[in-house]
Coordinates of C-alpha atoms in Angstrom, one line a residue:
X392 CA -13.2 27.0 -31.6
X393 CA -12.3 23.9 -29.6
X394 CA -9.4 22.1 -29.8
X395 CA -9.5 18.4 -29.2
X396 CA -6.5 17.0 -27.2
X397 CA -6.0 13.1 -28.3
X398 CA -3.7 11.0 -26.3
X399 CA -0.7 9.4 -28.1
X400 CA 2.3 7.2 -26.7
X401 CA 4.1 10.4 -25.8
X402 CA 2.2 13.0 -25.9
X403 CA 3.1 14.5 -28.7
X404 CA -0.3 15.5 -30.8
X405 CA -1.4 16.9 -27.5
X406 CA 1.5 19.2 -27.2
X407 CA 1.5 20.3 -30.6
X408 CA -2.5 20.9 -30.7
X409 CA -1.7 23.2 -27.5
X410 CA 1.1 24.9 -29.0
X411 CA -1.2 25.6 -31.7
X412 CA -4.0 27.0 -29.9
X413 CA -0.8 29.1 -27.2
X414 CA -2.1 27.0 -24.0
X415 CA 1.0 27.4 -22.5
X416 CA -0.4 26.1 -18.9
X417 CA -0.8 22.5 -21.1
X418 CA 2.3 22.7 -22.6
X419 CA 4.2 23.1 -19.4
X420 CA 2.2 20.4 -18.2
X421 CA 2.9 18.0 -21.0
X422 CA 6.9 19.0 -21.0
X423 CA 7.4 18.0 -17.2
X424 CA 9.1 15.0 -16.1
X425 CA 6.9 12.0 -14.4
X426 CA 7.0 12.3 -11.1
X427 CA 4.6 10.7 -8.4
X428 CA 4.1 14.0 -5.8
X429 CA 0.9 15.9 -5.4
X430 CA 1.5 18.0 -7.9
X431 CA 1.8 15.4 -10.8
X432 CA -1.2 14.0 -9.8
X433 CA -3.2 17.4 -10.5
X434 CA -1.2 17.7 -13.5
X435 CA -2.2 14.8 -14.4
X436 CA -5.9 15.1 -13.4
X437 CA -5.1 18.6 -16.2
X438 CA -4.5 16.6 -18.8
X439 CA -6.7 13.6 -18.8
X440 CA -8.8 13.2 -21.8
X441 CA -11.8 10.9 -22.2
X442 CA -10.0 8.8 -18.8
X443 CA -6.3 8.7 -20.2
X444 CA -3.6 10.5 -18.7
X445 CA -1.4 11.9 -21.9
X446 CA 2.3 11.1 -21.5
X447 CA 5.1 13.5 -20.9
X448 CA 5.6 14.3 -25.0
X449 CA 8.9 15.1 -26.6
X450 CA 10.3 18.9 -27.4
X451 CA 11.1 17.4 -30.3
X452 CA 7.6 16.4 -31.5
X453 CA 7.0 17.3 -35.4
X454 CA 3.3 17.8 -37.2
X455 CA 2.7 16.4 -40.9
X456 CA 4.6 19.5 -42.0
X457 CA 7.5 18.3 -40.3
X458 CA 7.2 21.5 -37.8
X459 CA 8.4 21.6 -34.1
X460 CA 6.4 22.9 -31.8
X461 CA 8.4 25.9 -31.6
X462 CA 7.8 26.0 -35.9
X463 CA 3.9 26.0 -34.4
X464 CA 4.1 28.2 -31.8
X465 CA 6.3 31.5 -33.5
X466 CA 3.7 30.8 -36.6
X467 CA 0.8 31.4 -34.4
X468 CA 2.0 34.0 -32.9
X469 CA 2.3 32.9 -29.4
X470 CA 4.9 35.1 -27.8
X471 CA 4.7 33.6 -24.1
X472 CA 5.0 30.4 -25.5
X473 CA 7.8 31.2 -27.8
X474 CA 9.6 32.5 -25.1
X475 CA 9.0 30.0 -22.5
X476 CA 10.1 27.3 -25.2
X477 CA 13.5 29.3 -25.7
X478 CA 14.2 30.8 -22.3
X479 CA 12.8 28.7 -19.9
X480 CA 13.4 24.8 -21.3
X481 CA 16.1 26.1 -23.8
X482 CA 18.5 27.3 -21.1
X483 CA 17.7 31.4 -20.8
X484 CA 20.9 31.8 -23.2
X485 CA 20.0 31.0 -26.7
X486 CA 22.9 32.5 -28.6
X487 CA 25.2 29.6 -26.5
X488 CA 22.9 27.2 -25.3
X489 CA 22.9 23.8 -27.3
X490 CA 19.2 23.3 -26.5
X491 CA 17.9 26.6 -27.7
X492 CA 20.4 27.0 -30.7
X493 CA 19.2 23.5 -31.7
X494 CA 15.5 24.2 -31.7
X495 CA 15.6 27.7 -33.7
X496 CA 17.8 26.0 -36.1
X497 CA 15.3 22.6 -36.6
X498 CA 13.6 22.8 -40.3
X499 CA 9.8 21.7 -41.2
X500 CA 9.9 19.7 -44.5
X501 CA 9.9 23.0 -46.7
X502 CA 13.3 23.9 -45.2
X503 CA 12.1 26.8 -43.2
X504 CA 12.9 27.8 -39.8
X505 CA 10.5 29.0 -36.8
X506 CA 12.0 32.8 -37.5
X507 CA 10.9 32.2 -41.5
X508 CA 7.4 30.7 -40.5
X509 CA 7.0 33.7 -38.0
X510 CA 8.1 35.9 -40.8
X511 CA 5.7 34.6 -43.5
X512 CA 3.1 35.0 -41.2
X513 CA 3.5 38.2 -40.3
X514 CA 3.9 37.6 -36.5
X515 CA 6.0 40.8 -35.7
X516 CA 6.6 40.3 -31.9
X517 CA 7.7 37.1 -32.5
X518 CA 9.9 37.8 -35.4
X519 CA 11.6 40.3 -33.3
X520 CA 12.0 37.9 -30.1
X521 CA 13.9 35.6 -32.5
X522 CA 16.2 37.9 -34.2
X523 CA 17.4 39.3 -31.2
X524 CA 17.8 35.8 -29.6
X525 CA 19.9 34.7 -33.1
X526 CA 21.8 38.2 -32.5
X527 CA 22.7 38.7 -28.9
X528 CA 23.2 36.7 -25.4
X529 CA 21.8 39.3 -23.2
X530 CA 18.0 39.0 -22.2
X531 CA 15.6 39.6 -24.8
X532 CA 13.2 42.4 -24.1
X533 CA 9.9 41.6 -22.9
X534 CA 7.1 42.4 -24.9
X535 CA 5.0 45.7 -24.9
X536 CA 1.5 45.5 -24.2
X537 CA -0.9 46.4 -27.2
X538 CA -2.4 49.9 -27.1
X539 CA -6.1 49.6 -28.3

């Protein structure tokens, strides 16, 4: 299945269409600050689309639902992402950082969190990554890889 990126003013279907297909390379790429150095310019070259370069998009981005691309990410079941969004933009300390605490407290329009969408949907990892983030301020664990 391919997911069609579409440029906006900021960015901001493009980072929700890659937190809902887990591209956490594009997300990172979408979240970073303009700069001119080499570096943006690759980034940049990433994330062109039909010869427009996407804007840096908002964290706080919401879909029709009204979800946050951490509401997308935890019900999709991307862990990485999920913990990248709380640990490395929300400040590695989500029980007392404002940023973190902020964005696993935002609602979609049905009043449900990112812990209730991963909950509803089953997503078991990333239930557990959010519940200990809610519970604790040490270090969450980091995930176990699946035994097939």
């Amino acid at each position: 299945m391919s997911m069609m990126i579409t440029s906006t003013a900021t960015g901001s279907l493009a980072l929700l269409e890659a937190a809902a297909a887990g591209n956490l390379p594009m997300v990172q790429a979408l979240l970073q600050p303009p700069t001119v150095t080499k570096e943006r310019r690759q980034t940049q070259e990433a994330t062109r689309h039909h010869g427009v370069f996407l804007a840096p998009a908002s964290l706080y981005a919401r879909n029709r639902s009204g979800g946050s691309i951490l509401h997308v990410a935890a019900a999709q079941g991307h862990l990485d992402l999920v913990r990248y969004l709380l640990l490395e933009v929300g400040g590695n300390d989500c029980k007392n950082g404002k940023l973190c605490r902020h964005m696993m407290s935002l609602q979609n329009l049905q009043g449900q969190t990112a812990l209730q969408l991963a909950q509803l949907q089953q997503q078991h990892d990333v239930v557990a990554f959010l519940e200990h983030c809610t519970a604790t301020t040490e270090p969450p664990p980091q995930p176990h890889p699946s035994v097939h």
